[in-house]
mmCIF file of C-alpha atoms and ligand atoms in Angstrom:
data_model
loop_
_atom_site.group_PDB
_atom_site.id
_atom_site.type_symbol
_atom_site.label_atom_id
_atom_site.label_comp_id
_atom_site.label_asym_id
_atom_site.label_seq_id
_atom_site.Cartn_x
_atom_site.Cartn_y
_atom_site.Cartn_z
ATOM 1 C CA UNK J 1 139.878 95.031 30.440
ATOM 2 C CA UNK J 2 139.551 97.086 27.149
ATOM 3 C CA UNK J 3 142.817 99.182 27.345
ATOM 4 C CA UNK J 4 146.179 98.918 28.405
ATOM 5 C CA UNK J 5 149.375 100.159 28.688
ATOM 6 C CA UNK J 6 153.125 99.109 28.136
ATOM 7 C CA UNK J 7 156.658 100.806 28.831
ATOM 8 C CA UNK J 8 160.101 100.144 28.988
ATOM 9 C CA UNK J 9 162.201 101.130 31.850
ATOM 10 C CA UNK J 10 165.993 101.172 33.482
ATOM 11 C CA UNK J 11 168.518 99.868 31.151
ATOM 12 C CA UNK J 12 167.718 98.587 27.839
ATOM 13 C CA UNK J 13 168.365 95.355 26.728
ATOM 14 C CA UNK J 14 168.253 93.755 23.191
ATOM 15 C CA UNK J 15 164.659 92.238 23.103
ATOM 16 C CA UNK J 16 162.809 94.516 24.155
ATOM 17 C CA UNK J 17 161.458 95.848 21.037
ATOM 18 C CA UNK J 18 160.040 91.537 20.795
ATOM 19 C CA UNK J 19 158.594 92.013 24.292
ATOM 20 C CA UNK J 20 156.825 94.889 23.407
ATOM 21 C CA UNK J 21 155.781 93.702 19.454
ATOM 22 C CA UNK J 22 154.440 90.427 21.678
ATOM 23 C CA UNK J 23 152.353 92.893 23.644
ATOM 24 C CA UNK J 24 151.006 94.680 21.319
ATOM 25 C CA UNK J 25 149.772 92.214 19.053
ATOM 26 C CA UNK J 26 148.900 89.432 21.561
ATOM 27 C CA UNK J 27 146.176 91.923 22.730
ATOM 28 C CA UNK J 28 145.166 93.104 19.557
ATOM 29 C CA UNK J 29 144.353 89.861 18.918
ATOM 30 C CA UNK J 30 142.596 89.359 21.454
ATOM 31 C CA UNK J 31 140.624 92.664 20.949
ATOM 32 C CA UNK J 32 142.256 95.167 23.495
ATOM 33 C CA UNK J 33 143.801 98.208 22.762
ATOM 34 C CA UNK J 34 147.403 99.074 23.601
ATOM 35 C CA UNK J 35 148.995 102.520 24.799
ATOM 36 C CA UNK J 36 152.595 102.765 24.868
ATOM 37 C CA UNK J 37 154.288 105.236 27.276
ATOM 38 C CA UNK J 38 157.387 106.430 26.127
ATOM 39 C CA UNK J 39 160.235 107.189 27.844
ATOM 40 C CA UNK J 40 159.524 104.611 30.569
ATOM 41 C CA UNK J 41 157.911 106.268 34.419
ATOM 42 C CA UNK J 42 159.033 109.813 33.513
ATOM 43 C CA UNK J 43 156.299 109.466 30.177
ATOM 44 C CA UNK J 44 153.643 108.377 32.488
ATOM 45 C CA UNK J 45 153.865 111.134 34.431
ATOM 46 C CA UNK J 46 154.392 113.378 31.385
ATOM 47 C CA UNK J 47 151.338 112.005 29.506
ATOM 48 C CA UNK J 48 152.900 111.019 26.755
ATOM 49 C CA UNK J 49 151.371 108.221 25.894
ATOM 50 C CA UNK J 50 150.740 107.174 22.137
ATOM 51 C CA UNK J 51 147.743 104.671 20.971
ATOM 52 C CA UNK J 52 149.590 101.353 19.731
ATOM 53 C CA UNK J 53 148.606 99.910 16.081
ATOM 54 C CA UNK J 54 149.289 96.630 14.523
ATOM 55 C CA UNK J 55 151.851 98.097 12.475
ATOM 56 C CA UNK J 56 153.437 100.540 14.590
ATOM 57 C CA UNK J 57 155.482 97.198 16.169
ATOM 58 C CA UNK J 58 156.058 96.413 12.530
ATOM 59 C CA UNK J 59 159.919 95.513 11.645
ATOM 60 C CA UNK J 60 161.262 95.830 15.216
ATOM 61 C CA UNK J 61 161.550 92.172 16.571
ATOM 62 C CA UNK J 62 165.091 92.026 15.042
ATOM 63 C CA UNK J 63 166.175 95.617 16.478
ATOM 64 C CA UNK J 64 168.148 96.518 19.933
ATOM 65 C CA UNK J 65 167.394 99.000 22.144
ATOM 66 C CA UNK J 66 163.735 99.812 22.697
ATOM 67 C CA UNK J 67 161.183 101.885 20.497
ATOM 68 C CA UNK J 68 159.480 102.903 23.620
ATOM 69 C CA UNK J 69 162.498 104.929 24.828
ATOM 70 C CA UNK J 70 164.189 103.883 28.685
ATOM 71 C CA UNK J 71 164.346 106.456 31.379
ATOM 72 C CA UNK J 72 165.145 106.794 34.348
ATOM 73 C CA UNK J 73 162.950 109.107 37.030
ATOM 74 C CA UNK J 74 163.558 110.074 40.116
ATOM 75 C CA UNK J 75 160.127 111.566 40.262
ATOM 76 C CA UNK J 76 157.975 108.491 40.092
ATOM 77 C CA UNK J 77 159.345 107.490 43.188
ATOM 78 C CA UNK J 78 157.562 109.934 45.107
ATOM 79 C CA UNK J 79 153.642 109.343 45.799
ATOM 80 C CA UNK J 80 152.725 112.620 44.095
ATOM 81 C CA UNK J 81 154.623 110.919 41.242
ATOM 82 C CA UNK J 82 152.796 107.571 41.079
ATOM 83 C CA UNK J 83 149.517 109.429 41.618
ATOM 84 C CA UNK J 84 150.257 111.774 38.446
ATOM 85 C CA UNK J 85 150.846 108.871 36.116
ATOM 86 C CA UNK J 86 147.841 106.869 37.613
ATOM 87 C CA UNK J 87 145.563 109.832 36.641
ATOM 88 C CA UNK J 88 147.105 110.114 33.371
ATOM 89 C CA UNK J 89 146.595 106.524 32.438
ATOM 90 C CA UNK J 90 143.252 106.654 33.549
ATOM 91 C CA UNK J 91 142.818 109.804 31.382
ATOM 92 C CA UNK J 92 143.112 107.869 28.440
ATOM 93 C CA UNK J 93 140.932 104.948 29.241
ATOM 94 C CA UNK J 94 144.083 102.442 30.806
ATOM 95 C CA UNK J 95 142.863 99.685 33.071
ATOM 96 C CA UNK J 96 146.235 98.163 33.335
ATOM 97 C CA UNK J 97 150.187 98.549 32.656
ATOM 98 C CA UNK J 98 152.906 96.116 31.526
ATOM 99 C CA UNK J 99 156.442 97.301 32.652
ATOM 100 C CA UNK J 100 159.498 95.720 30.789
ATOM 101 C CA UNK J 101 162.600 95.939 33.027
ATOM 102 C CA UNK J 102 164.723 95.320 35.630
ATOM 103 C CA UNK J 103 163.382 95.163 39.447
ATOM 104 C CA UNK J 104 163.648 98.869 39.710
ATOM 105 C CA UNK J 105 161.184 99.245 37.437
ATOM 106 C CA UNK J 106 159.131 96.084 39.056
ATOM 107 C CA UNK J 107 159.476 98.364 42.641
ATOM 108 C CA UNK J 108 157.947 101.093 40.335
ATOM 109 C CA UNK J 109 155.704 98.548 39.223
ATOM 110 C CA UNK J 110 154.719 96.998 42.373
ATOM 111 C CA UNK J 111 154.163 100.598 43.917
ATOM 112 C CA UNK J 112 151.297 101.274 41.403
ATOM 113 C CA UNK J 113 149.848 97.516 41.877
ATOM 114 C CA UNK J 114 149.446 98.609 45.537
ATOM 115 C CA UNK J 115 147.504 101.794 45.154
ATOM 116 C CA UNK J 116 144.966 100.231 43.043
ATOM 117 C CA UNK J 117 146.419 99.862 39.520
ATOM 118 C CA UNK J 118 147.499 96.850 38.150
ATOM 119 C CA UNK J 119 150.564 96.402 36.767
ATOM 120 C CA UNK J 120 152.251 92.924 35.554
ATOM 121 C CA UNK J 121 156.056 92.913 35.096
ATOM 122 C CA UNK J 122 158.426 91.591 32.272
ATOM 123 C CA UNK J 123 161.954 90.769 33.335
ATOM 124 C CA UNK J 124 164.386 92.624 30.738
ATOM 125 C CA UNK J 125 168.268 93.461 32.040
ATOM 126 C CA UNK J 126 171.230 91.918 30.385
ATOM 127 C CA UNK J 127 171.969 91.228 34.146
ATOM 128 C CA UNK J 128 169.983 87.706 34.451
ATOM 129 C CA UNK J 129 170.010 88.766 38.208
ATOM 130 C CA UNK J 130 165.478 88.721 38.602
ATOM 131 C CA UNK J 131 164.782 85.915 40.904
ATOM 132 C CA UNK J 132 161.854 83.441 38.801
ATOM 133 C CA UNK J 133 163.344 83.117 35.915
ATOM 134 C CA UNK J 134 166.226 81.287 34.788
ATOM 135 C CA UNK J 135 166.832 84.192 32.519
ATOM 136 C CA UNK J 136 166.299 87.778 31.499
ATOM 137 C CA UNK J 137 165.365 89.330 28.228
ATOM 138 C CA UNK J 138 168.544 90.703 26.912
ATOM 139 C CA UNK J 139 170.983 88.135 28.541
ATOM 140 C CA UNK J 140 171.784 85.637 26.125
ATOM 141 C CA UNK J 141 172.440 88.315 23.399
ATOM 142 C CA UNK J 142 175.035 90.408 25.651
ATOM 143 C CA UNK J 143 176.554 87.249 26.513
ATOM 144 C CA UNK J 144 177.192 86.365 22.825
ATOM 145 C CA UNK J 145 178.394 89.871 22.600
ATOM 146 C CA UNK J 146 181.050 90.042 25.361
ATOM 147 C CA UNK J 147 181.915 85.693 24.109
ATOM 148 C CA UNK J 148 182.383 87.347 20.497
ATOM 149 C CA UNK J 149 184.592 90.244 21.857
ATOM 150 C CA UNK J 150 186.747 87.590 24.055
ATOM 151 C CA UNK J 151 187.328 85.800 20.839
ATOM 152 C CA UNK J 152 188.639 88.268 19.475
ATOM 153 C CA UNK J 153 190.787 89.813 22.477
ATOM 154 C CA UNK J 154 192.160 86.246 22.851
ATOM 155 C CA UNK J 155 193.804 86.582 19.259
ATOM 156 C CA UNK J 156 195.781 89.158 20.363
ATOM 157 C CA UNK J 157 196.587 88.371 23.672
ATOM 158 C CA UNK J 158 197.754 85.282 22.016
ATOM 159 C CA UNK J 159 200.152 86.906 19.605
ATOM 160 C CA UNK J 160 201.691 89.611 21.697
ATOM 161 C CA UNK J 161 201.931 87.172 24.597
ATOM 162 C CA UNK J 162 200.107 89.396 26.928
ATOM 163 C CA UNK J 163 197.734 89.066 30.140
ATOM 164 C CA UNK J 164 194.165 90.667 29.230
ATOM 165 C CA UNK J 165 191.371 91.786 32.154
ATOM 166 C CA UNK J 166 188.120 92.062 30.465
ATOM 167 C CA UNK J 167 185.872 93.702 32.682
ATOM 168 C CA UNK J 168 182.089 93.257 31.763
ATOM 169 C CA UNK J 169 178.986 94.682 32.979
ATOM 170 C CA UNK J 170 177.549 93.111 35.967
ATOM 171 C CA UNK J 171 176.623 95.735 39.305
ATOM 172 C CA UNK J 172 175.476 93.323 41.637
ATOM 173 C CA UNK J 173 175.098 90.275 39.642
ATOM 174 C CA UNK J 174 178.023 88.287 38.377
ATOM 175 C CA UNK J 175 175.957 86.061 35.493
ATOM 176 C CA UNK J 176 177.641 87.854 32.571
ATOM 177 C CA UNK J 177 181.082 87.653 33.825
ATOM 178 C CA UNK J 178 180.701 84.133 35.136
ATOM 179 C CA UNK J 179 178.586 82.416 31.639
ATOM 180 C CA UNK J 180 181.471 84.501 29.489
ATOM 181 C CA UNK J 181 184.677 83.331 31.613
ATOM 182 C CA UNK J 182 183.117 79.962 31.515
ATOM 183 C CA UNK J 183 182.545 80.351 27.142
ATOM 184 C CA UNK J 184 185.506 81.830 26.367
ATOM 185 C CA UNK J 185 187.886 79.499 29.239
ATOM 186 C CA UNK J 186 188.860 82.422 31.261
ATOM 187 C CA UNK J 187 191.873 81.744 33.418
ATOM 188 C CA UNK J 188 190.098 83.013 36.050
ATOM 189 C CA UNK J 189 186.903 85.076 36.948
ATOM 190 C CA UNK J 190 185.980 87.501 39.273
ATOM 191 C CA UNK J 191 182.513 88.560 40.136
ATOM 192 C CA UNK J 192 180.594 89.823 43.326
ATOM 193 C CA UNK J 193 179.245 86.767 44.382
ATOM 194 C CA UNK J 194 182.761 85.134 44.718
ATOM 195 C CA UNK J 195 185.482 87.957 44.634
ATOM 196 C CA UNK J 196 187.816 85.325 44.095
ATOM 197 C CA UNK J 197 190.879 86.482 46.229
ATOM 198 C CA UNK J 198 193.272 88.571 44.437
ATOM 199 C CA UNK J 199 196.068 86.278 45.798
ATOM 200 C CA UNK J 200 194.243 83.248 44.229
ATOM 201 C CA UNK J 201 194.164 85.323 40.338
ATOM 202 C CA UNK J 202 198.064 85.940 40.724
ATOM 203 C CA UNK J 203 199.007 82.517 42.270
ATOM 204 C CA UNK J 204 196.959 80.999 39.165
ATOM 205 C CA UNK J 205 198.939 83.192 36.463
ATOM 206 C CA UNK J 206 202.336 82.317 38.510
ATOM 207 C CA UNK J 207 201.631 78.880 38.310
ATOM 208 C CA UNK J 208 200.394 79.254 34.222
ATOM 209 C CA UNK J 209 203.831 81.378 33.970
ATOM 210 C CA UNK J 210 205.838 78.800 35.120
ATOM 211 C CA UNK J 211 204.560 76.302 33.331
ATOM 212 C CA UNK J 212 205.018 78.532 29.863
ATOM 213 C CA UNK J 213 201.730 79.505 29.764
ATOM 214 C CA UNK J 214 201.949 83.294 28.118
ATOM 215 C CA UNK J 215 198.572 84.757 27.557
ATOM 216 C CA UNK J 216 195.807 84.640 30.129
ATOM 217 C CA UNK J 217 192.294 85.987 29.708
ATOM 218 C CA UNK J 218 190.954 87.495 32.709
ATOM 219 C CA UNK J 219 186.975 88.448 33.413
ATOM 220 C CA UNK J 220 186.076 91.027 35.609
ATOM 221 C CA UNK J 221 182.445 92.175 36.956
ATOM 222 C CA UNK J 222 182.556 96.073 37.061
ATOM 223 C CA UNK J 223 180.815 95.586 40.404
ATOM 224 C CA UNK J 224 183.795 94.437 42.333
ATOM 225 C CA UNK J 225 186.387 97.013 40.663
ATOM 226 C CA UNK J 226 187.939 98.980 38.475
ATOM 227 C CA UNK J 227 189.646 96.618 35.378
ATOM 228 C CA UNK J 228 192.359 99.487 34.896
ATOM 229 C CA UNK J 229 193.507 98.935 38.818
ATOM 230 C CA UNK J 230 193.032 95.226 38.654
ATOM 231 C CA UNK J 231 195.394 95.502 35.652
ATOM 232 C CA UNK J 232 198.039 97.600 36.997
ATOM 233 C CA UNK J 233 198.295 95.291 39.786
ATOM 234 C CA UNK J 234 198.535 92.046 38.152
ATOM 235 C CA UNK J 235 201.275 94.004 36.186
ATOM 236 C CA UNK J 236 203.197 95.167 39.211
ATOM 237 C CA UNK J 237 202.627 91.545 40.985
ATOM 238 C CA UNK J 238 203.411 89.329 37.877
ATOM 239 C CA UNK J 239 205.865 91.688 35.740
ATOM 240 C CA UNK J 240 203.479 90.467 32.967
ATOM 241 C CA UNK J 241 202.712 92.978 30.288
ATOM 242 C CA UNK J 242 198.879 93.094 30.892
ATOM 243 C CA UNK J 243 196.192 95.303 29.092
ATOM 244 C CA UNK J 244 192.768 96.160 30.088
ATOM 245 C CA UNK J 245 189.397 96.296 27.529
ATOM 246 C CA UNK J 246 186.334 97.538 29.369
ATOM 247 C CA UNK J 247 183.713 96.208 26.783
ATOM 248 C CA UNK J 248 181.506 99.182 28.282
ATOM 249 C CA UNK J 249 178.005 99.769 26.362
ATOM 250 C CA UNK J 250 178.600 97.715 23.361
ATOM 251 C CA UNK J 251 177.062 94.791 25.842
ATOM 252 C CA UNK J 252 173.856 96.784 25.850
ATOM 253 C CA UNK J 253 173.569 96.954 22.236
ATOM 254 C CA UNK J 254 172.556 94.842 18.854
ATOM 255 C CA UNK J 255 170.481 92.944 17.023
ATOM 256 C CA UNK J 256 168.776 90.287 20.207
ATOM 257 C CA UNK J 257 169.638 86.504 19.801
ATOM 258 C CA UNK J 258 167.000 84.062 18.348
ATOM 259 C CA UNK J 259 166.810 83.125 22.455
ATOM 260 C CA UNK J 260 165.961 86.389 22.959
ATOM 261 C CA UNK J 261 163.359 86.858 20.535
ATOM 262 C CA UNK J 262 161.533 83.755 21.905
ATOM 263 C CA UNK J 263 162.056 84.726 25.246
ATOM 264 C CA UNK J 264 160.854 88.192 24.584
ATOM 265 C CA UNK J 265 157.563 86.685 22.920
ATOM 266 C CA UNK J 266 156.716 84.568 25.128
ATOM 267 C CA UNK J 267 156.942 86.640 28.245
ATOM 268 C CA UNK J 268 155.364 89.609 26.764
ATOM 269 C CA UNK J 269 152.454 87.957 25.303
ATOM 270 C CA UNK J 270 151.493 86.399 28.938
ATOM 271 C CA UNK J 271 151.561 89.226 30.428
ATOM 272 C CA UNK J 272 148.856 90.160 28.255
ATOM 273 C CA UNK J 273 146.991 86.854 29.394
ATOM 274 C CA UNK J 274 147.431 87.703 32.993
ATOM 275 C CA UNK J 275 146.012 90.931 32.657
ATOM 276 C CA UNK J 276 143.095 90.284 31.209
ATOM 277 C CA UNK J 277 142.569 87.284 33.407
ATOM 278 C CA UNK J 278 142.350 89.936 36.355
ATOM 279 C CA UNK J 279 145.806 89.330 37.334
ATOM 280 C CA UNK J 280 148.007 92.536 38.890
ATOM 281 C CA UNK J 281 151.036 92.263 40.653
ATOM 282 C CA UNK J 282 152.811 89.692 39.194
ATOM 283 C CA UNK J 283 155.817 88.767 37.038
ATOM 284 C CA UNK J 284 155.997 86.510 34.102
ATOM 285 C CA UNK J 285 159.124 84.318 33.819
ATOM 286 C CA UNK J 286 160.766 81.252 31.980
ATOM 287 C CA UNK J 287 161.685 77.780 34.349
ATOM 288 C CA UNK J 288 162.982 74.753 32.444
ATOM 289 C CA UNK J 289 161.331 76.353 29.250
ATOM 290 C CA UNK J 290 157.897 76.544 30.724
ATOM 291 C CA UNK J 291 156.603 80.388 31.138
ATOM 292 C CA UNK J 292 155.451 81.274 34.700
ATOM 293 C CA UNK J 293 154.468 83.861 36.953
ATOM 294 C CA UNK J 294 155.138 84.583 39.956
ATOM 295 C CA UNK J 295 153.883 87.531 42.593
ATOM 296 C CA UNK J 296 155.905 90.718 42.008
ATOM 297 C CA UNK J 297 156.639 91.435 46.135
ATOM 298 C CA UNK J 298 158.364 87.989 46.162
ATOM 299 C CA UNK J 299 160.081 88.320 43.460
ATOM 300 C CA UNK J 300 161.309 91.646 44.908
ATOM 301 C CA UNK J 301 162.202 90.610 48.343
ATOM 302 C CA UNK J 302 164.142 87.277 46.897
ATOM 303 C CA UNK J 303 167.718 87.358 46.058
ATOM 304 C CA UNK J 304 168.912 86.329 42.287
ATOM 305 C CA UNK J 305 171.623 83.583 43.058
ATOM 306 C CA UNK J 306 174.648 82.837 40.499
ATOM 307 C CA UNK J 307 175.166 79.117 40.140
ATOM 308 C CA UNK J 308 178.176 78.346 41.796
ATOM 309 C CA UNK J 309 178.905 74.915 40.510
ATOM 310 C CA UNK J 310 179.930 76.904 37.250
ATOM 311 C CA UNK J 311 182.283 78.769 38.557
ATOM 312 C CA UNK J 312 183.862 76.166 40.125
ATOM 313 C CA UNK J 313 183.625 74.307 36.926
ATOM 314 C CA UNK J 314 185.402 77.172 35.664
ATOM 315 C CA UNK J 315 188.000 77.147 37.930
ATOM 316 C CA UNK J 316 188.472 73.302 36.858
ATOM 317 C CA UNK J 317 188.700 73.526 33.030
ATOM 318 C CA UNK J 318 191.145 76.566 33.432
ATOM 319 C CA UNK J 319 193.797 75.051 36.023
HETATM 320 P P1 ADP O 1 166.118 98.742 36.316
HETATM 321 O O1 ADP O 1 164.673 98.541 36.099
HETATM 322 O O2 ADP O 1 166.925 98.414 35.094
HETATM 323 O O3 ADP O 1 166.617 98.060 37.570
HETATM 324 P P2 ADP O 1 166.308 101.368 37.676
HETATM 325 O O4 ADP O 1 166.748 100.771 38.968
HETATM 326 O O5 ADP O 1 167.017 102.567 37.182
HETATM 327 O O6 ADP O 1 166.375 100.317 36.467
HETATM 328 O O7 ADP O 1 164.764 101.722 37.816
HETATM 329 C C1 ADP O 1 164.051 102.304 36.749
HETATM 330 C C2 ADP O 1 163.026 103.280 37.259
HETATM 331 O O8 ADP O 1 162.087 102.593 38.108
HETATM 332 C C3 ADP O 1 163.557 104.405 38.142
HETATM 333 O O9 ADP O 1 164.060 105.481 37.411
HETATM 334 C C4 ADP O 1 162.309 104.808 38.918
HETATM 335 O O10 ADP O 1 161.494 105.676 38.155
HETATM 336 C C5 ADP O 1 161.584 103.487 39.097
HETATM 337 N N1 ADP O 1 161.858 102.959 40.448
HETATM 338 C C6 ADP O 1 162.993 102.399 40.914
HETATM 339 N N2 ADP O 1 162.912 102.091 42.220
HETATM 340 C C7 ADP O 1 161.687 102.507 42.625
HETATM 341 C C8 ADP O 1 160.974 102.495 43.858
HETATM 342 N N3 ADP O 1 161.520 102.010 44.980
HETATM 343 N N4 ADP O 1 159.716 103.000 43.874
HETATM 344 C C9 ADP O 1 159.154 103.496 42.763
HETATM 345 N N5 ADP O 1 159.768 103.545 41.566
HETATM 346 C C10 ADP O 1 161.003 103.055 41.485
#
């Protein structure tokens, strides 16, 4: 393998700009060139596709975001659309294709591994929800974010005596919500996995209320509801004065974590190794702080578990 490729796709997450510096240089030093596609699938099929150079990854291991653009396209998942960017790749002399991203992108990914071309994936969502790996690129820095934010929502909850639903980003996967209720001692938490009962979250503030408790932090997944109507009912249940913060895109955002960074270089440089040992198909990873791989169609056929004996931890430290 002489020349390869590398794009980031789906949502961005901070550390992705390490994953790809990691790329990049781990295969210049090792003598191979590097392509990057910009604006994720929809640049592959577009062409545009840029030659890589030592320096043009220079100063971006501390930025968010990506430098390779995110996209999302519709048109890739067609098979006229996977052909396209095959023949464009090969245009330019690409033998094989690194795809930082969530397991959209590895579908995307394992779609081109199949018809011929390999591809190895990089796990990057702020989600933490890719099964073989204990966590994502991007994770540990939103998590700081939304634990920072808390902090700060707390002060005022505190003063003004008021019940607060925070409602975090989290589809499917409940890590955010569940790692951040757990850091910041959320009274309670609320995520897909475990939509704690709504009768459980007002019993608990009753119970608080009784007891004199005044302010109560509350952290909500946006996957199982809208924090606005979750507030307006705790409101109308309670008769506590309760305010709502949706932390929104601000989770996506910043400088990544010196975790991340690691992560990010770690995982991105072996997916370098695995392509030039021959390898397609497969996903790099991090398990009790050794990097692994694992094969992309089981990745994307397992289901990313929360760890439920934090939540009920939670649940303990917040009676
Ligand atoms: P993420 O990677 O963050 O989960 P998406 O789910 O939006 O993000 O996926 C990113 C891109 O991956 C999509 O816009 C599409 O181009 C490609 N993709 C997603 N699912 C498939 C699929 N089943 N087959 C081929 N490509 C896919």
């Amino acid at each position: 393998m002489k020349k390869i490729g590398v794009l980031t796709s789906g949502g961005d997450a901070p550390g992705m700009n390490a994953a790809v510096r990691a790329v990049v240089r781990n295969a210049m030093y090792q003598g191979i060139e590097v392509f990057g596609v910009y604006n994720g699938y929809e640049g592959l099929i577009q062409g545009n596709i840029k030659k890589m150079e030592l320096g043009s990854v220079g100063d971006i291991i501390q930025r968010g975001g990506t430098i390779l653009y995110s996209a999302r396209s519709p048109e890739f998942k067609t098979d006229e659309g996977q052909n396209k960017a095959i023949e464009n790749m090969k245009s330019f002399g690409i033998e094989g294709l690194i795809v930082i991203g969530g397991d959209g992108s590895f579908q995307g990914a394992s779609k081109l591994t199949e018809k011929g071309f390999p591809c190895i994936g990089v796990p990057g969502t702020i989600d933490n929800d890719i099964p073989g790996t204990d966590y994502t690129i991007g994770f540990d820095t939103a998590l700081n974010t939304v634990v920072t934010a808390v902090d700060k929502i707390r002060d005022t909850a505190t003063s003004h005596e008021r019940t607060y639903v925070v409602e975090v980003m989290g589809r499917d996967a409940g890590d955010l919500a569940l790692w951040a209720g757990l850091a910041n001692g959320a009274e309670s938490i609320i995520i897909p996995e475990r939509a704690e009962g709504f009768e459980s979250v007002i019993n608990k503030l009753k119970r608080g209320q009784a007891r004199g408790k005044k302010h109560s932090i509350i952290i909500l997944a946006e996957g199982v509801g809208s924090g606005v109507e979750y507030g307006k009912k705790i409101e109308e249940e309670t008769q506590m004065d309760t305010r709502v913060t949706v932390l929104g895109h601000i989770q996506r955002g910043g400088s990544p974590s010196g975790y991340d960074r690691v992560l990010a270089s770690r995982l991105g440089a072996k997916a370098v190794d695995l392509l030039i040992e021959g390898n397609g198909g497969r996903m790099t990873g991090i398990e009790n702080n050794v990097v692994v791989d694992h094969d992309l169609l089981d990745i994307l056929n397992k289901k990313h578990y929360v760890n439920m004996n934090m939540y009920e931890l939670s649940n303990q430290l917040s009676i």
